[in-house]
Short mmCIF file of C-alpha atoms in Angstrom, two decimals:
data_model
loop_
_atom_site.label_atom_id
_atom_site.label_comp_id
_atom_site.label_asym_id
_atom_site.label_seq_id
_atom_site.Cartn_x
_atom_site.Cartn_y
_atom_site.Cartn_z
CA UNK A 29 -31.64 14.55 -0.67
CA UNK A 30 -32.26 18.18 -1.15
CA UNK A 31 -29.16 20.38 -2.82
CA UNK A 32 -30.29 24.02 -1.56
CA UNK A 33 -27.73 26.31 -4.06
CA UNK A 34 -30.17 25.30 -7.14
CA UNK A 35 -26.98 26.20 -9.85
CA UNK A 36 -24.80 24.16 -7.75
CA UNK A 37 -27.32 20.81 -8.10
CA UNK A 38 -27.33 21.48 -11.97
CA UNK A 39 -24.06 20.81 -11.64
CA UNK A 40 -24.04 17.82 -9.03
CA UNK A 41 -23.78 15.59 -11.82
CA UNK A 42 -25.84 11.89 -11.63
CA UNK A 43 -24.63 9.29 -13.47
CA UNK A 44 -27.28 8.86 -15.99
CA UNK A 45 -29.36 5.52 -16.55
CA UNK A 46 -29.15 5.17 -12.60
CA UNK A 47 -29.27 6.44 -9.70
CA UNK A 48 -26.43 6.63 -6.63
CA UNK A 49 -28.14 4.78 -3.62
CA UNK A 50 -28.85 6.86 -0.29
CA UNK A 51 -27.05 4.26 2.00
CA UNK A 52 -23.62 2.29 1.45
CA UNK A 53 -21.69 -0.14 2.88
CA UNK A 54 -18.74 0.85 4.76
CA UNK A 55 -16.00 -0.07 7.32
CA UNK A 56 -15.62 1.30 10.20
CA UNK A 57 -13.17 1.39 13.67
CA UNK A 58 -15.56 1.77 16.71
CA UNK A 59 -13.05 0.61 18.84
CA UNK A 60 -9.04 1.06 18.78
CA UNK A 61 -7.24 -2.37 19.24
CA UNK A 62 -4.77 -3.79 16.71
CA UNK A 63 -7.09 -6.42 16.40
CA UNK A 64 -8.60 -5.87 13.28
CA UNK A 65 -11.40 -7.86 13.54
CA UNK A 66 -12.41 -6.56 17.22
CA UNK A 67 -11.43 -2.65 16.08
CA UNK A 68 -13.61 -2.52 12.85
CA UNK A 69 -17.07 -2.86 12.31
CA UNK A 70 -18.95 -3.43 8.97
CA UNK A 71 -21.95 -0.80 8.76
CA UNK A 72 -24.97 -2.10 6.41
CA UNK A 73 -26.57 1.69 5.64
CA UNK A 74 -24.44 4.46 6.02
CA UNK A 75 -25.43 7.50 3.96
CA UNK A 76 -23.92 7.63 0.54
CA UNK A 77 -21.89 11.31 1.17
CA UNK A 78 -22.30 14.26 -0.93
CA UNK A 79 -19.38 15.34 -2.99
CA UNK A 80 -18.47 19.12 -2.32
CA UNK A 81 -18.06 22.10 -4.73
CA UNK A 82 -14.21 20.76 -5.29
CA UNK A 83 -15.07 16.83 -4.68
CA UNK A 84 -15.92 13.85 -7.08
CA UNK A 85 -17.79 11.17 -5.58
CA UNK A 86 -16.03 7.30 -6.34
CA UNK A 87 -17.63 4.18 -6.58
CA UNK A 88 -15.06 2.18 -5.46
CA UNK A 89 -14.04 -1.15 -7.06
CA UNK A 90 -10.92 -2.02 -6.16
CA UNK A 91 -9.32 -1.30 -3.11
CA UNK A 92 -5.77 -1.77 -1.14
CA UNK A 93 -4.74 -3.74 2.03
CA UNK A 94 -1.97 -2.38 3.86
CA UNK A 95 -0.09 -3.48 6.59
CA UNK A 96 -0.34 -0.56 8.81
CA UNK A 97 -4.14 -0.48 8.14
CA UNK A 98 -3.68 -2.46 11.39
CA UNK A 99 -2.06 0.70 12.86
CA UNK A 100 -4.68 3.08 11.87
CA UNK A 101 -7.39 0.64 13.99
CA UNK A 102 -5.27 1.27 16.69
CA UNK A 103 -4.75 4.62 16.63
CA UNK A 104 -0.90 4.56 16.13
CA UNK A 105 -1.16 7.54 13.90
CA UNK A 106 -3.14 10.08 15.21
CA UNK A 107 -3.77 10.14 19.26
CA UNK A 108 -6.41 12.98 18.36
CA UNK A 109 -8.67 10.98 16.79
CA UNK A 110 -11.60 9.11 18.13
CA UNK A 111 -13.74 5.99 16.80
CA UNK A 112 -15.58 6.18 14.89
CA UNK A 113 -13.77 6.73 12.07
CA UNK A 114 -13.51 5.50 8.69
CA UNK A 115 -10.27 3.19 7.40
CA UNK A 116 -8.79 2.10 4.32
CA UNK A 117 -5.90 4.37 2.87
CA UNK A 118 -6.47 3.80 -1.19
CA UNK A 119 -8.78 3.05 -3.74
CA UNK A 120 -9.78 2.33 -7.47
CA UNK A 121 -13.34 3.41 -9.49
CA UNK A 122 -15.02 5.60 -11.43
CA UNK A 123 -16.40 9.26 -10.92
CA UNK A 124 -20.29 8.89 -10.40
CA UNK A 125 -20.97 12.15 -8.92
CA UNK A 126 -18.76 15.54 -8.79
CA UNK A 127 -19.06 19.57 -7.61
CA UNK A 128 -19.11 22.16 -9.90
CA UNK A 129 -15.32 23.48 -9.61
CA UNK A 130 -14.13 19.73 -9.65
CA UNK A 131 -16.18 19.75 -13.07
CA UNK A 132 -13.64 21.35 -14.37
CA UNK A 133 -10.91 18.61 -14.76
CA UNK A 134 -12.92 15.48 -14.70
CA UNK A 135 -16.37 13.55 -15.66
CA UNK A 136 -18.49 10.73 -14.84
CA UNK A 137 -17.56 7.44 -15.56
CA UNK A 138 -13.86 8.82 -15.42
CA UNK A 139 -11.53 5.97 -13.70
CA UNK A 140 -9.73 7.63 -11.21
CA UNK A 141 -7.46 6.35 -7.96
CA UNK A 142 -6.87 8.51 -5.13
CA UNK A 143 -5.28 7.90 -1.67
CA UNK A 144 -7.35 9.18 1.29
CA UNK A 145 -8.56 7.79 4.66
CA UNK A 146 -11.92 6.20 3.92
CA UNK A 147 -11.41 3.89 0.64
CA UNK A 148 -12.86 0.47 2.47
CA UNK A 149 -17.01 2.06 1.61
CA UNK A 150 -19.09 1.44 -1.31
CA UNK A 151 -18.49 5.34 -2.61
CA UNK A 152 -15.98 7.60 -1.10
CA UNK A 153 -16.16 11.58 -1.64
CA UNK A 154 -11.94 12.52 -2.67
CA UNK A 155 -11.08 16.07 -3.50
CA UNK A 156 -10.11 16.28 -7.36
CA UNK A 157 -6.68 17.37 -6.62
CA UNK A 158 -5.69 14.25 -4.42
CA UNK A 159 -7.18 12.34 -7.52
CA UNK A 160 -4.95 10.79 -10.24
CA UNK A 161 -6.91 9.91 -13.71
CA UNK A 162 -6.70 6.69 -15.22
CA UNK A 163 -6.94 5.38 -18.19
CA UNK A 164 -9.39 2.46 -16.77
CA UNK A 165 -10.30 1.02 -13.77
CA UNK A 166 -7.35 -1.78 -13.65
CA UNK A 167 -6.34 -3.43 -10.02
CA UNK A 168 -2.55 -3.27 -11.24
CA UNK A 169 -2.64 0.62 -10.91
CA UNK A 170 -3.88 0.36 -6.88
CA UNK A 171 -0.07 -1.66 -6.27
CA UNK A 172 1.55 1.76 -7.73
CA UNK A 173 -0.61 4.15 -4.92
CA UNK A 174 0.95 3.41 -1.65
CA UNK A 175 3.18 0.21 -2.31
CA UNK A 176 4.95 1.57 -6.12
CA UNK A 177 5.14 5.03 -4.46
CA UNK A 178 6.68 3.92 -1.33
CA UNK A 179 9.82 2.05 -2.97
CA UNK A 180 9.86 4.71 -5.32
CA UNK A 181 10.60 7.72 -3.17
CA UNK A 182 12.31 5.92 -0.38
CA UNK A 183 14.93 4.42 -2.83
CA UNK A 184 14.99 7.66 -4.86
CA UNK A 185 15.47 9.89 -2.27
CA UNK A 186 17.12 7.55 0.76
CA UNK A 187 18.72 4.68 -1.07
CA UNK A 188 21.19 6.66 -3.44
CA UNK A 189 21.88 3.23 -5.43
CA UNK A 190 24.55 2.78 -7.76
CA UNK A 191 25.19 0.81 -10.63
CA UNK A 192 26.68 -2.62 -8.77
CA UNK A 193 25.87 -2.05 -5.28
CA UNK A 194 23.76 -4.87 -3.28
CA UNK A 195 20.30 -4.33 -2.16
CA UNK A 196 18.46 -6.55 0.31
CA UNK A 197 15.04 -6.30 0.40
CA UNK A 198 12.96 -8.22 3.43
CA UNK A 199 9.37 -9.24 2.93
CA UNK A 200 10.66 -9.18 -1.27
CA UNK A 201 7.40 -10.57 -2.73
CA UNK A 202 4.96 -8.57 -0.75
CA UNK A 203 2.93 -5.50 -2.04
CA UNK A 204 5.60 -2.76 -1.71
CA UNK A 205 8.79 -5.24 -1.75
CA UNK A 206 7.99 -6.42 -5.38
CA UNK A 207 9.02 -2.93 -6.42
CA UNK A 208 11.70 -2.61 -4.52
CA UNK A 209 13.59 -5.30 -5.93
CA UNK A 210 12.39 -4.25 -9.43
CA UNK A 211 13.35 -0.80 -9.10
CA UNK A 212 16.82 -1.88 -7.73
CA UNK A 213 17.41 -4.00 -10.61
CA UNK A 214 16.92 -0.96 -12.56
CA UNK A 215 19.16 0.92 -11.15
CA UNK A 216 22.02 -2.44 -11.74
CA UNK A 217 22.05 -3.19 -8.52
CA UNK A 218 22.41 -6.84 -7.08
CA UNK A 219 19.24 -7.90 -5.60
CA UNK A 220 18.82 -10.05 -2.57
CA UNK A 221 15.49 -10.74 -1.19
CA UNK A 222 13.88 -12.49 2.26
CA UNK A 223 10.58 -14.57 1.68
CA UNK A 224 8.98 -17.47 2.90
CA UNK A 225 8.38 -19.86 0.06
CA UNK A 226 9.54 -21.36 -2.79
CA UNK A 227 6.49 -20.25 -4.62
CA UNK A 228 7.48 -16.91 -3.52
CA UNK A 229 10.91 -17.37 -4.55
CA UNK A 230 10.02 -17.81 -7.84
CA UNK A 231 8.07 -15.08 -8.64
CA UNK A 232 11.00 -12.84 -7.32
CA UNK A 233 12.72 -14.52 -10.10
CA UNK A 234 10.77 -13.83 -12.54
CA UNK A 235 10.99 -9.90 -11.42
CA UNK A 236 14.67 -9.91 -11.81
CA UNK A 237 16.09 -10.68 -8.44
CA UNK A 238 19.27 -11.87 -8.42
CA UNK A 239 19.59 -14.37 -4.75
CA UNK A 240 16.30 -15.13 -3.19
CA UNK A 241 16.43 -16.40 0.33
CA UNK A 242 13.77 -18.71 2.27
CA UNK A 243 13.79 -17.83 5.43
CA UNK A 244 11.51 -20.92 6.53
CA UNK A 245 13.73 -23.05 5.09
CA UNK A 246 17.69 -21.34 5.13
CA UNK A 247 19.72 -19.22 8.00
CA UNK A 248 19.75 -15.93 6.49
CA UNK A 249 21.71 -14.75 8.38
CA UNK A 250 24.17 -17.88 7.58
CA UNK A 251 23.69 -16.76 3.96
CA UNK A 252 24.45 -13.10 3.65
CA UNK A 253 27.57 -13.72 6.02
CA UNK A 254 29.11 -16.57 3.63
CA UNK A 255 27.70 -14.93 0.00
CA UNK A 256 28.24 -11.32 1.33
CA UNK A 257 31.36 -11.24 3.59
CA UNK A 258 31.41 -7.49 2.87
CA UNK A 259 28.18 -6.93 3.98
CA UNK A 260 25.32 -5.59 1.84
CA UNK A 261 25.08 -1.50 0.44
CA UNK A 262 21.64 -1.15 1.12
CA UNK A 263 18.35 -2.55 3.08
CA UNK A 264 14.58 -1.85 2.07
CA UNK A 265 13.64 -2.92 5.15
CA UNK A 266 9.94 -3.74 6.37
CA UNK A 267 9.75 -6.37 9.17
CA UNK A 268 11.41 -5.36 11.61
CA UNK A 269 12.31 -7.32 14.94
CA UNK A 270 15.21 -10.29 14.05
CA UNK A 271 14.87 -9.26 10.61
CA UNK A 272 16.11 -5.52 11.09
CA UNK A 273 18.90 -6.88 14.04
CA UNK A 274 19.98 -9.18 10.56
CA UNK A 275 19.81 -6.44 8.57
CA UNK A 276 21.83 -4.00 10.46
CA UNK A 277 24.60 -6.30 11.18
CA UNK A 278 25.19 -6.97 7.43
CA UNK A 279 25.67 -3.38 6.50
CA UNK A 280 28.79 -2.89 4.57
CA UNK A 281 30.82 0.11 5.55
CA UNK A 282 28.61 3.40 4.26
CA UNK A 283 25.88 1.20 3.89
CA UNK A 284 22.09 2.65 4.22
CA UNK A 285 19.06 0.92 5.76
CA UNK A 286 16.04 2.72 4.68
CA UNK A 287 12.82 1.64 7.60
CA UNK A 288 9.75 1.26 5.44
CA UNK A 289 7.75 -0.37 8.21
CA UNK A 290 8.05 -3.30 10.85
CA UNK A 291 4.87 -5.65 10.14
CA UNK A 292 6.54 -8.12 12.61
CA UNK A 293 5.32 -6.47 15.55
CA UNK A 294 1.92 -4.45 14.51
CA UNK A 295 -0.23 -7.03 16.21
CA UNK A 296 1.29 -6.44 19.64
CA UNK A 297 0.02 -4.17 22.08
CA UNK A 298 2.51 -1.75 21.55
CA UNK A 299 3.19 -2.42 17.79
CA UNK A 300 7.15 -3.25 17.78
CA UNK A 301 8.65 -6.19 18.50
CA UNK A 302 11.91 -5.95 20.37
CA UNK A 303 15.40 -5.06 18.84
CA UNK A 304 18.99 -4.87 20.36
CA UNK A 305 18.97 -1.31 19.46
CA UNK A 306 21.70 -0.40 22.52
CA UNK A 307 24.51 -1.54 20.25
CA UNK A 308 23.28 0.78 17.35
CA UNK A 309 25.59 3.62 17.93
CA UNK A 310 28.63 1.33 17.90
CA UNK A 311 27.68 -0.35 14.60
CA UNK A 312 26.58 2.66 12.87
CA UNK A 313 29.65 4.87 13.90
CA UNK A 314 32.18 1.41 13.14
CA UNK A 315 30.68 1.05 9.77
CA UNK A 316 29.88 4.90 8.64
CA UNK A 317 26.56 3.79 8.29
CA UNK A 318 22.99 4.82 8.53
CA UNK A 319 19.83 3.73 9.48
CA UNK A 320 16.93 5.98 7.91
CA UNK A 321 13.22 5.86 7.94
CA UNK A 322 10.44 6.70 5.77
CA UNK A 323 6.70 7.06 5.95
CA UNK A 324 5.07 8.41 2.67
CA UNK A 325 2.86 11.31 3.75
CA UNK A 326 6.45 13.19 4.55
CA UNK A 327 6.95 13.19 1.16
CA UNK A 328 3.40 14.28 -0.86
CA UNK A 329 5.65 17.30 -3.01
CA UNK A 330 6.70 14.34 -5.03
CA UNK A 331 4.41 12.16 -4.99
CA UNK A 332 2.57 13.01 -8.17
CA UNK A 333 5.73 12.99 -9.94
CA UNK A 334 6.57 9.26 -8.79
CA UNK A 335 2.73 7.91 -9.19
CA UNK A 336 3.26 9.17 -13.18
CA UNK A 337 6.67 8.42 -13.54
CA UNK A 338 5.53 4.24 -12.91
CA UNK A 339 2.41 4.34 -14.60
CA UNK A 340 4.38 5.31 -17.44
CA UNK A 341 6.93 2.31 -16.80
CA UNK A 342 3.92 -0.13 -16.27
CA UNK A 343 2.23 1.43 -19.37
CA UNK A 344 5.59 0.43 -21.29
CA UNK A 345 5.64 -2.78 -19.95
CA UNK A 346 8.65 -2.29 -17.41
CA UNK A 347 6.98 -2.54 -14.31
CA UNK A 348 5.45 -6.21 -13.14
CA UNK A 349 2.27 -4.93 -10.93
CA UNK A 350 1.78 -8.18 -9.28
CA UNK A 351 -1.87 -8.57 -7.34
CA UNK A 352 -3.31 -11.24 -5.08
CA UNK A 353 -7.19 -11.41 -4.71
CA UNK A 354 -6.86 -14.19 -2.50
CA UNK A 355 -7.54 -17.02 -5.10
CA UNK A 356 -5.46 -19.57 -3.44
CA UNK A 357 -6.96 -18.38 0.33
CA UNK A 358 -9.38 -21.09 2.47
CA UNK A 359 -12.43 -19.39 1.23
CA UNK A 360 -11.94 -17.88 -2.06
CA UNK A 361 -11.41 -14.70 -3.65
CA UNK A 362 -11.40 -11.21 -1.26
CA UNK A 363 -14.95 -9.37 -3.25
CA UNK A 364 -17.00 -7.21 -1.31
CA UNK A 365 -16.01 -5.43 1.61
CA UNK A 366 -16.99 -8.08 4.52
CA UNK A 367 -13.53 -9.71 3.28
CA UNK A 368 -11.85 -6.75 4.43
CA UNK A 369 -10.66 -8.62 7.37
CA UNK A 370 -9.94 -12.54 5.43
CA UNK A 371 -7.35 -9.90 3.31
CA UNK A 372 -6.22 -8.59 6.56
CA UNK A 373 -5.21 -12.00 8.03
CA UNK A 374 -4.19 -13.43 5.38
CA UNK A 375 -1.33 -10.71 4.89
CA UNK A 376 -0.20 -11.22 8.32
CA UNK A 377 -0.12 -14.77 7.70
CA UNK A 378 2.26 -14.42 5.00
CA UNK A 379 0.47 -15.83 2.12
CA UNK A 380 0.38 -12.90 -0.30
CA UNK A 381 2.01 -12.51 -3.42
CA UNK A 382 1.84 -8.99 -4.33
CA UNK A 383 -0.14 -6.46 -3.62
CA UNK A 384 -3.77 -7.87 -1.76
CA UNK A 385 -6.45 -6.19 -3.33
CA UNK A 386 -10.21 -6.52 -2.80
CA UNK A 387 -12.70 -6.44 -5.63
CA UNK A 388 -16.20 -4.23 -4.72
CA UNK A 389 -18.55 -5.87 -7.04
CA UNK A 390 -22.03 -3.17 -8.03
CA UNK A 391 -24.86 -4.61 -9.08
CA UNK A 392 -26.02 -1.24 -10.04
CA UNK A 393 -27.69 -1.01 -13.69
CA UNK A 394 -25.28 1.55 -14.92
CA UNK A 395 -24.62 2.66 -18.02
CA UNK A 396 -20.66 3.13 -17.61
#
């Protein structure tokens, strides 16, 4: 693969002891449909890409399911853009390859994580400044990308907690809710949390939540009206449907319900499920309350800021990063990228605990 500028290829930098393939594996959506499995197609040799003069090249090794990865297959987000096009929104490796300028700031066989359209592929080419540095290539720091982030900000900058007020957080033992209830407990809040086993249950425990409710197995909305007759202060809310209809009638009066997402209905055609949103004026305005949403990329001029300010509480040992490979799932642990789409269904099915991750194994003879 010929570099023409012949000072810039001294400074295309190989890891040594091997070298990068010319093809990868990636995933790809060559159709829109929010059916994963019909929108995204697993492509054997695509060319490994070329980083840039700003760019490092990542071999990726651990990367992030999200729920609205679902979205992205069907378009939701951008109507401009047309399959094919590449999915996955975060990843986990090490720098293999990098452009002069990005030289500057990092190395190969530097762990780095980055957020970027493209992470489900073998390597992925991220501009240094959208990269964060790592101290190694750990799964636990993929939860804090998108899922730590996300109940960082929106709590920080939405929530306005104080010491004593009640929190209920839906979906509590997922990828993003696990923070949510741990960063509420921070803040000496009382923490309430929705999930759908006992197994579940318990690991909310274990994170500090104070009332964990089954929803398979008790009325919740049965529960917050008997153990919270004055309603609840604030919702981290991300299911949407019955769940945000529950949720909005147990507001207390100023309360806040912060709209991190509505997984509930992302498999439908039109990617909501139904709520009785013609009585939402008359419960917001009886209650002083509000109902406020939140999607991450709004808020990138603090993003760095967050992503450091929980490594540093993981680091200390403050933060539990909780991630599910998909041990306990019918076929086995989520490696390589072909169990993209297991990961996928087994989120919407409810199972995880924590953040899914999938491992990219290399069989590469490297030297890192």
């Amino acid at each position: 693969r010929p570099i023409l500028d012949m000072s810039y290829s001294r400074h295309f930098l190989d890891f040594q002891g091997s070298s990068i393939p010319s093809s990868m594996k990636k995933l790809v959506v060559t159709k829109l449909s929010q059916n994963f499995r019909e929108a995204v197609t697993l492509q054997q040799d695509s060319p490994v890409p070329l980083p840039g003069d700003g760019d490092l090249l990542v071999r990726n090794r651990f990367v992030g399911i999200n729920a609205s990865d679902i979205n992205y297959s069907a378009g939701r987000y951008d109507a401009s853009v047309k399959p094919p096009f590449d999915i996955g929104f975060e990843g986990v490796g090490e720098v293999v390859a990098l452009g002069l300028s990005a030289s500057a700031d990092y190395t190969v066989g530097q762990a780095v994580a980055y957020v970027k359209a493209g992470s489900f592929a073998e390597y992925t080419v991220v501009p240094a400044r959208q990269a964060v540095p790592l101290p190694s290539v750990k799964p636990e720091f993929l939860t804090l990308m998108v899922s730590g982030a996300t109940a960082y900000l929106s709590l920080k900058e939405l929530g306005d907690l104080s010491e004593g007020e009640k929190v209920l957080v839906t979906a509590a033992a997922g990828g993003t809710g696990q923070f949510a209830v741990q960063l509420a407990k921070k803040a000496k809040c009382h923490v309430i949390g929705t999930c759908s086993s006992d197994e579940k249950g318990g690991f909310l425990k274990s994170i500090g939540c104070d009332r964990t409710i089954n929803y398979k197995t008790e009325n919740v909305e049965a529960v917050l009206r008997k153990d919270y007759p004055e309603g609840v202060d604030v919702v981290y809310e991300s299911v949407g449907g019955k769940m945000f209809d529950l949720a909005l009638n147990a507001l207390a009066i100023k309360g806040r319900l912060i709209v991190i997402g509505f997984i509930a209905g992302y498999q439908n055609p039109t990617g909501l499920q139904p709520i009785k949103a013609e009585l939402l004026p008359a419960k917001l305005l009886k209650k002083s309350a509000s109902v406020r949403g939140f999607f991450l990329n709004h808020y990138l001029s603090d993003y760095k800021m967050a992503l450091q300010h929980l490594l540093k509480m993981y680091e200390r040992g403050d933060l539990v990063c909780e991630v599910d490979f998909g041990d306990m799932s019918p076929e086995g642990k989520f490696t390589g990228l072909e169990s993209v789409f297991r990961a996928v269904d087994y989120m919407y099915m409810g199972k995880n605990i924590g953040k899914i991750v999938v491992e990219l194994p290399h069989s590469v003879n490297s030297k890192l």
